[in-house]
mmCIF file with all atom_site columns, C-alpha atoms in Angstrom:
data_model
loop_
_atom_site.group_PDB
_atom_site.id
_atom_site.type_symbol
_atom_site.label_atom_id
_atom_site.label_alt_id
_atom_site.label_comp_id
_atom_site.label_asym_id
_atom_site.label_entity_id
_atom_site.label_seq_id
_atom_site.pdbx_PDB_ins_code
_atom_site.Cartn_x
_atom_site.Cartn_y
_atom_site.Cartn_z
_atom_site.occupancy
_atom_site.B_iso_or_equiv
_atom_site.pdbx_formal_charge
_atom_site.auth_seq_id
_atom_site.auth_comp_id
_atom_site.auth_asym_id
_atom_site.auth_atom_id
_atom_site.pdbx_PDB_model_num
ATOM 1   C CA . ARG A 1 1   ? 17.130  15.600  58.564  1.00 0.00 ? 1   ARG A CA 1
ATOM 2   C CA . ALA A 1 2   ? 17.731  16.355  54.833  1.00 0.00 ? 2   ALA A CA 1
ATOM 3   C CA . ILE A 1 3   ? 15.742  15.492  52.254  1.00 0.00 ? 3   ILE A CA 1
ATOM 4   C CA . ARG A 1 4   ? 16.581  13.851  49.422  1.00 0.00 ? 4   ARG A CA 1
ATOM 5   C CA . THR A 1 5   ? 15.448  14.189  45.521  1.00 0.00 ? 5   THR A CA 1
ATOM 6   C CA . THR A 1 6   ? 16.244  12.113  42.970  1.00 0.00 ? 6   THR A CA 1
ATOM 7   C CA . ALA A 1 7   ? 15.708  13.302  39.268  1.00 0.00 ? 7   ALA A CA 1
ATOM 8   C CA . ALA A 1 8   ? 13.690  10.806  37.249  1.00 0.00 ? 8   ALA A CA 1
ATOM 9   C CA . PRO A 1 9   ? 15.849  8.895   34.907  1.00 0.00 ? 9   PRO A CA 1
ATOM 10  C CA . ALA A 1 10  ? 16.317  10.291  31.590  1.00 0.00 ? 10  ALA A CA 1
ATOM 11  C CA . ALA A 1 11  ? 13.653  9.104   29.454  1.00 0.00 ? 11  ALA A CA 1
ATOM 12  C CA . ALA A 1 12  ? 15.408  6.943   26.655  1.00 0.00 ? 12  ALA A CA 1
ATOM 13  C CA . PRO A 1 13  ? 14.868  8.376   23.309  1.00 0.00 ? 13  PRO A CA 1
ATOM 14  C CA . ALA A 1 14  ? 11.873  7.583   21.506  1.00 0.00 ? 14  ALA A CA 1
ATOM 15  C CA . GLU A 1 15  ? 13.217  4.948   18.602  1.00 0.00 ? 15  GLU A CA 1
ATOM 16  C CA . PRO A 1 16  ? 12.115  5.709   15.152  1.00 0.00 ? 16  PRO A CA 1
ATOM 17  C CA . ALA A 1 17  ? 8.657   4.411   13.830  1.00 0.00 ? 17  ALA A CA 1
ATOM 18  C CA . ALA A 1 18  ? 9.003   1.238   12.021  1.00 0.00 ? 18  ALA A CA 1
ATOM 19  C CA . PRO A 1 19  ? 8.717   1.963   7.765   1.00 0.00 ? 19  PRO A CA 1
ATOM 20  C CA . ARG A 1 20  ? 4.995   1.677   7.339   1.00 0.00 ? 20  ARG A CA 1
ATOM 21  C CA . ARG A 1 21  ? 4.258   -1.552  4.512   1.00 0.00 ? 21  ARG A CA 1
ATOM 22  C CA . VAL A 1 22  ? 2.997   -1.557  1.083   1.00 0.00 ? 22  VAL A CA 1
ATOM 23  C CA . LEU A 1 23  ? 2.016   -4.301  -0.488  1.00 0.00 ? 23  LEU A CA 1
ATOM 24  C CA . VAL A 1 24  ? 2.936   -3.693  -4.606  1.00 0.00 ? 24  VAL A CA 1
ATOM 25  C CA . VAL A 1 25  ? 1.151   -5.936  -6.589  1.00 0.00 ? 25  VAL A CA 1
ATOM 26  C CA . GLU A 1 26  ? 2.198   -5.426  -9.832  1.00 0.00 ? 26  GLU A CA 1
ATOM 27  C CA . ASP A 1 27  ? 2.844   -7.805  -12.800 1.00 0.00 ? 27  ASP A CA 1
ATOM 28  C CA . SER A 1 28  ? 5.758   -5.667  -14.630 1.00 0.00 ? 28  SER A CA 1
ATOM 29  C CA . MET A 1 29  ? 8.911   -5.787  -12.431 1.00 0.00 ? 29  MET A CA 1
ATOM 30  C CA . PRO A 1 30  ? 10.532  -2.345  -13.945 1.00 0.00 ? 30  PRO A CA 1
ATOM 31  C CA . VAL A 1 31  ? 6.722   -0.688  -12.812 1.00 0.00 ? 31  VAL A CA 1
ATOM 32  C CA . ARG A 1 32  ? 6.522   -2.529  -9.424  1.00 0.00 ? 32  ARG A CA 1
ATOM 33  C CA . ARG A 1 33  ? 10.344  -1.122  -8.614  1.00 0.00 ? 33  ARG A CA 1
ATOM 34  C CA . MET A 1 34  ? 9.551   2.428   -9.624  1.00 0.00 ? 34  MET A CA 1
ATOM 35  C CA . LEU A 1 35  ? 6.710   2.093   -7.673  1.00 0.00 ? 35  LEU A CA 1
ATOM 36  C CA . CYS A 1 36  ? 8.936   0.888   -4.499  1.00 0.00 ? 36  CYS A CA 1
ATOM 37  C CA . LYS A 1 37  ? 11.361  3.627   -5.014  1.00 0.00 ? 37  LYS A CA 1
ATOM 38  C CA . ILE A 1 38  ? 8.341   5.830   -4.780  1.00 0.00 ? 38  ILE A CA 1
ATOM 39  C CA . LEU A 1 39  ? 7.208   4.672   -1.389  1.00 0.00 ? 39  LEU A CA 1
ATOM 40  C CA . GLY A 1 40  ? 10.670  4.687   0.178   1.00 0.00 ? 40  GLY A CA 1
ATOM 41  C CA . THR A 1 41  ? 11.104  8.252   -1.015  1.00 0.00 ? 41  THR A CA 1
ATOM 42  C CA . GLN A 1 42  ? 7.672   8.218   1.595   1.00 0.00 ? 42  GLN A CA 1
ATOM 43  C CA . GLY A 1 43  ? 9.645   6.391   4.106   1.00 0.00 ? 43  GLY A CA 1
ATOM 44  C CA . MET A 1 44  ? 7.300   3.292   3.428   1.00 0.00 ? 44  MET A CA 1
ATOM 45  C CA . GLN A 1 45  ? 8.911   -0.111  2.788   1.00 0.00 ? 45  GLN A CA 1
ATOM 46  C CA . CYS A 1 46  ? 7.731   -2.255  0.129   1.00 0.00 ? 46  CYS A CA 1
ATOM 47  C CA . PHE A 1 47  ? 6.816   -5.327  -0.504  1.00 0.00 ? 47  PHE A CA 1
ATOM 48  C CA . GLU A 1 48  ? 6.467   -7.098  -4.162  1.00 0.00 ? 48  GLU A CA 1
ATOM 49  C CA . ALA A 1 49  ? 3.717   -9.797  -5.617  1.00 0.00 ? 49  ALA A CA 1
ATOM 50  C CA . ALA A 1 50  ? 3.910   -10.413 -9.015  1.00 0.00 ? 50  ALA A CA 1
ATOM 51  C CA . ASP A 1 51  ? 0.221   -11.271 -9.433  1.00 0.00 ? 51  ASP A CA 1
ATOM 52  C CA . GLY A 1 52  ? -3.213  -11.765 -7.316  1.00 0.00 ? 52  GLY A CA 1
ATOM 53  C CA . LYS A 1 53  ? -2.057  -15.369 -6.270  1.00 0.00 ? 53  LYS A CA 1
ATOM 54  C CA . GLN A 1 54  ? 1.345   -14.145 -4.421  1.00 0.00 ? 54  GLN A CA 1
ATOM 55  C CA . ALA A 1 55  ? -0.144  -11.326 -2.916  1.00 0.00 ? 55  ALA A CA 1
ATOM 56  C CA . LEU A 1 56  ? -2.904  -13.537 -1.284  1.00 0.00 ? 56  LEU A CA 1
ATOM 57  C CA . SER A 1 57  ? -0.075  -15.618 0.087   1.00 0.00 ? 57  SER A CA 1
ATOM 58  C CA . LEU A 1 58  ? 2.268   -12.981 1.208   1.00 0.00 ? 58  LEU A CA 1
ATOM 59  C CA . LEU A 1 59  ? -1.407  -11.680 3.278   1.00 0.00 ? 59  LEU A CA 1
ATOM 60  C CA . GLY A 1 60  ? -1.645  -14.746 4.336   1.00 0.00 ? 60  GLY A CA 1
ATOM 61  C CA . GLN A 1 61  ? 2.066   -15.076 5.924   1.00 0.00 ? 61  GLN A CA 1
ATOM 62  C CA . MET A 1 62  ? 1.803   -11.723 7.314   1.00 0.00 ? 62  MET A CA 1
ATOM 63  C CA . LYS A 1 63  ? -1.543  -10.524 7.892   1.00 0.00 ? 63  LYS A CA 1
ATOM 64  C CA . PRO A 1 64  ? -3.552  -7.945  5.783   1.00 0.00 ? 64  PRO A CA 1
ATOM 65  C CA . ASP A 1 65  ? -3.427  -5.472  8.660   1.00 0.00 ? 65  ASP A CA 1
ATOM 66  C CA . SER A 1 66  ? 0.631   -5.010  8.517   1.00 0.00 ? 66  SER A CA 1
ATOM 67  C CA . PHE A 1 67  ? 0.072   -3.146  5.739   1.00 0.00 ? 67  PHE A CA 1
ATOM 68  C CA . ALA A 1 68  ? -0.690  0.473   5.673   1.00 0.00 ? 68  ALA A CA 1
ATOM 69  C CA . LEU A 1 69  ? -1.710  0.158   1.828   1.00 0.00 ? 69  LEU A CA 1
ATOM 70  C CA . ILE A 1 70  ? -1.976  -2.023  -1.204  1.00 0.00 ? 70  ILE A CA 1
ATOM 71  C CA . LEU A 1 71  ? -0.712  -0.958  -4.587  1.00 0.00 ? 71  LEU A CA 1
ATOM 72  C CA . CYS A 1 72  ? -2.789  -2.908  -7.121  1.00 0.00 ? 72  CYS A CA 1
ATOM 73  C CA . ASP A 1 73  ? -2.294  -3.769  -10.619 1.00 0.00 ? 73  ASP A CA 1
ATOM 74  C CA . LEU A 1 74  ? -5.988  -4.418  -12.805 1.00 0.00 ? 74  LEU A CA 1
ATOM 75  C CA . MET A 1 75  ? -4.344  -6.701  -15.570 1.00 0.00 ? 75  MET A CA 1
ATOM 76  C CA . MET A 1 76  ? -1.870  -9.371  -14.370 1.00 0.00 ? 76  MET A CA 1
ATOM 77  C CA . PRO A 1 77  ? -1.757  -13.084 -14.980 1.00 0.00 ? 77  PRO A CA 1
ATOM 78  C CA . VAL A 1 78  ? -2.470  -15.999 -12.755 1.00 0.00 ? 78  VAL A CA 1
ATOM 79  C CA . MET A 1 79  ? -5.126  -13.475 -10.551 1.00 0.00 ? 79  MET A CA 1
ATOM 80  C CA . ASP A 1 80  ? -6.212  -10.101 -11.905 1.00 0.00 ? 80  ASP A CA 1
ATOM 81  C CA . GLY A 1 81  ? -6.014  -7.247  -9.761  1.00 0.00 ? 81  GLY A CA 1
ATOM 82  C CA . ALA A 1 82  ? -10.161 -7.112  -8.961  1.00 0.00 ? 82  ALA A CA 1
ATOM 83  C CA . SER A 1 83  ? -10.358 -10.693 -8.733  1.00 0.00 ? 83  SER A CA 1
ATOM 84  C CA . PHE A 1 84  ? -7.583  -10.205 -5.847  1.00 0.00 ? 84  PHE A CA 1
ATOM 85  C CA . VAL A 1 85  ? -9.214  -7.373  -3.834  1.00 0.00 ? 85  VAL A CA 1
ATOM 86  C CA . ALA A 1 86  ? -12.307 -9.099  -4.036  1.00 0.00 ? 86  ALA A CA 1
ATOM 87  C CA . GLU A 1 87  ? -10.890 -12.466 -2.655  1.00 0.00 ? 87  GLU A CA 1
ATOM 88  C CA . ALA A 1 88  ? -8.926  -10.747 0.005   1.00 0.00 ? 88  ALA A CA 1
ATOM 89  C CA . ARG A 1 89  ? -11.791 -8.834  1.097   1.00 0.00 ? 89  ARG A CA 1
ATOM 90  C CA . LYS A 1 90  ? -13.611 -12.132 1.332   1.00 0.00 ? 90  LYS A CA 1
ATOM 91  C CA . LEU A 1 91  ? -11.324 -13.676 3.693   1.00 0.00 ? 91  LEU A CA 1
ATOM 92  C CA . TYR A 1 92  ? -9.983  -10.735 5.493   1.00 0.00 ? 92  TYR A CA 1
ATOM 93  C CA . ASP A 1 93  ? -12.647 -8.143  5.999   1.00 0.00 ? 93  ASP A CA 1
ATOM 94  C CA . LYS A 1 94  ? -11.959 -5.383  8.063   1.00 0.00 ? 94  LYS A CA 1
ATOM 95  C CA . ALA A 1 95  ? -8.527  -6.345  8.388   1.00 0.00 ? 95  ALA A CA 1
ATOM 96  C CA . MET A 1 96  ? -7.632  -5.203  4.573   1.00 0.00 ? 96  MET A CA 1
ATOM 97  C CA . PRO A 1 97  ? -5.579  -1.805  4.565   1.00 0.00 ? 97  PRO A CA 1
ATOM 98  C CA . PRO A 1 98  ? -6.854  0.912   1.922   1.00 0.00 ? 98  PRO A CA 1
ATOM 99  C CA . VAL A 1 99  ? -6.293  -0.089  -1.639  1.00 0.00 ? 99  VAL A CA 1
ATOM 100 C CA . LEU A 1 100 ? -4.902  2.202   -4.644  1.00 0.00 ? 100 LEU A CA 1
ATOM 101 C CA . VAL A 1 101 ? -5.560  1.194   -8.173  1.00 0.00 ? 101 VAL A CA 1
ATOM 102 C CA . CYS A 1 102 ? -2.602  1.718   -10.323 1.00 0.00 ? 102 CYS A CA 1
ATOM 103 C CA . SER A 1 103 ? -3.284  0.961   -13.951 1.00 0.00 ? 103 SER A CA 1
ATOM 104 C CA . SER A 1 104 ? -3.682  1.378   -17.630 1.00 0.00 ? 104 SER A CA 1
ATOM 105 C CA . ARG A 1 105 ? -7.194  0.987   -17.709 1.00 0.00 ? 105 ARG A CA 1
ATOM 106 C CA . SER A 1 106 ? -9.676  3.788   -18.088 1.00 0.00 ? 106 SER A CA 1
ATOM 107 C CA . ASP A 1 107 ? -12.468 2.271   -19.971 1.00 0.00 ? 107 ASP A CA 1
ATOM 108 C CA . ARG A 1 108 ? -15.875 2.421   -18.383 1.00 0.00 ? 108 ARG A CA 1
ATOM 109 C CA . GLU A 1 109 ? -16.005 -1.604  -17.551 1.00 0.00 ? 109 GLU A CA 1
ATOM 110 C CA . ALA A 1 110 ? -12.496 -1.107  -15.369 1.00 0.00 ? 110 ALA A CA 1
ATOM 111 C CA . VAL A 1 111 ? -13.838 2.184   -13.423 1.00 0.00 ? 111 VAL A CA 1
ATOM 112 C CA . GLN A 1 112 ? -17.080 0.096   -12.494 1.00 0.00 ? 112 GLN A CA 1
ATOM 113 C CA . VAL A 1 113 ? -15.276 -2.289  -11.590 1.00 0.00 ? 113 VAL A CA 1
ATOM 114 C CA . VAL A 1 114 ? -13.001 -0.043  -9.399  1.00 0.00 ? 114 VAL A CA 1
ATOM 115 C CA . ILE A 1 115 ? -16.050 1.478   -7.715  1.00 0.00 ? 115 ILE A CA 1
ATOM 116 C CA . LYS A 1 116 ? -17.428 -1.722  -7.229  1.00 0.00 ? 116 LYS A CA 1
ATOM 117 C CA . LEU A 1 117 ? -13.968 -2.855  -4.831  1.00 0.00 ? 117 LEU A CA 1
ATOM 118 C CA . GLY A 1 118 ? -14.467 0.077   -3.234  1.00 0.00 ? 118 GLY A CA 1
ATOM 119 C CA . VAL A 1 119 ? -11.086 1.133   -3.573  1.00 0.00 ? 119 VAL A CA 1
ATOM 120 C CA . ALA A 1 120 ? -9.483  3.981   -1.870  1.00 0.00 ? 120 ALA A CA 1
ATOM 121 C CA . GLY A 1 121 ? -7.926  5.388   -4.941  1.00 0.00 ? 121 GLY A CA 1
ATOM 122 C CA . TYR A 1 122 ? -6.902  5.110   -8.927  1.00 0.00 ? 122 TYR A CA 1
ATOM 123 C CA . VAL A 1 123 ? -4.003  6.343   -10.250 1.00 0.00 ? 123 VAL A CA 1
ATOM 124 C CA . LEU A 1 124 ? -3.564  5.878   -14.261 1.00 0.00 ? 124 LEU A CA 1
ATOM 125 C CA . LYS A 1 125 ? -0.793  4.232   -16.043 1.00 0.00 ? 125 LYS A CA 1
ATOM 126 C CA . PRO A 1 126 ? 1.730   5.864   -17.347 1.00 0.00 ? 126 PRO A CA 1
ATOM 127 C CA . PHE A 1 127 ? 2.064   7.672   -13.695 1.00 0.00 ? 127 PHE A CA 1
ATOM 128 C CA . LYS A 1 128 ? 3.967   10.565  -12.476 1.00 0.00 ? 128 LYS A CA 1
ATOM 129 C CA . THR A 1 129 ? 5.979   10.171  -9.403  1.00 0.00 ? 129 THR A CA 1
ATOM 130 C CA . ASP A 1 130 ? 4.056   13.442  -8.077  1.00 0.00 ? 130 ASP A CA 1
ATOM 131 C CA . THR A 1 131 ? 0.433   12.272  -8.769  1.00 0.00 ? 131 THR A CA 1
ATOM 132 C CA . VAL A 1 132 ? 1.288   9.002   -7.198  1.00 0.00 ? 132 VAL A CA 1
ATOM 133 C CA . ILE A 1 133 ? 2.945   11.200  -4.116  1.00 0.00 ? 133 ILE A CA 1
ATOM 134 C CA . ASN A 1 134 ? -0.525  13.215  -3.781  1.00 0.00 ? 134 ASN A CA 1
ATOM 135 C CA . LYS A 1 135 ? -2.746  9.811   -3.792  1.00 0.00 ? 135 LYS A CA 1
ATOM 136 C CA . LEU A 1 136 ? -0.554  8.313   -1.197  1.00 0.00 ? 136 LEU A CA 1
ATOM 137 C CA . ARG A 1 137 ? -1.158  11.723  0.739   1.00 0.00 ? 137 ARG A CA 1
ATOM 138 C CA . GLU A 1 138 ? -4.739  11.822  0.361   1.00 0.00 ? 138 GLU A CA 1
ATOM 139 C CA . ILE A 1 139 ? -5.289  8.001   1.287   1.00 0.00 ? 139 ILE A CA 1
ATOM 140 C CA . LEU A 1 140 ? -2.657  8.375   4.454   1.00 0.00 ? 140 LEU A CA 1
ATOM 141 C CA . PRO A 1 141 ? -2.604  11.881  5.401   1.00 0.00 ? 141 PRO A CA 1
ATOM 142 C CA . ASP A 1 142 ? -0.033  11.381  7.927   1.00 0.00 ? 142 ASP A CA 1
ATOM 143 C CA . LEU A 1 143 ? 2.457   10.987  5.672   1.00 0.00 ? 143 LEU A CA 1
ATOM 144 C CA . ALA A 1 144 ? 2.554   14.603  4.280   1.00 0.00 ? 144 ALA A CA 1
ATOM 145 C CA . SER A 1 145 ? 3.772   15.712  7.619   1.00 0.00 ? 145 SER A CA 1
ATOM 146 C CA . LYS A 1 146 ? 7.035   12.930  7.614   1.00 0.00 ? 146 LYS A CA 1
ATOM 147 C CA . LYS A 1 147 ? 8.198   13.725  4.181   1.00 0.00 ? 147 LYS A CA 1
ATOM 148 C CA . GLU A 1 148 ? 7.772   17.049  2.784   1.00 0.00 ? 148 GLU A CA 1
#
């Protein structure tokens, strides 16, 4: 009797990884768009909020752990960045992704606020694209291997 062997079916090609989501909280539309453009070059999908209140609403709709990172300004109308981060941490605690602050403030008070919030990084405006990308790669090291 002949022994029949059957080859295992070929594995389906792996689906490309879904883009990592970033919530950009920035009141200036040109700055938001520039940040989203930079994030897009790193294979990231950008969600935008013009202030902290809009950002809290988005986090409530999409859940904070669906984001790889939150990129946030400090000075915004309605709800500033520090208030947003503090409230989001109170609401979502360990589900909160790392926060990268991008602000024009470099005074002592702003630095103390950022330290107190426990953010992952700080980029001073006006920023250079390379500075933002390098900070993203510090916070999310696997980005460096995906986009060179």
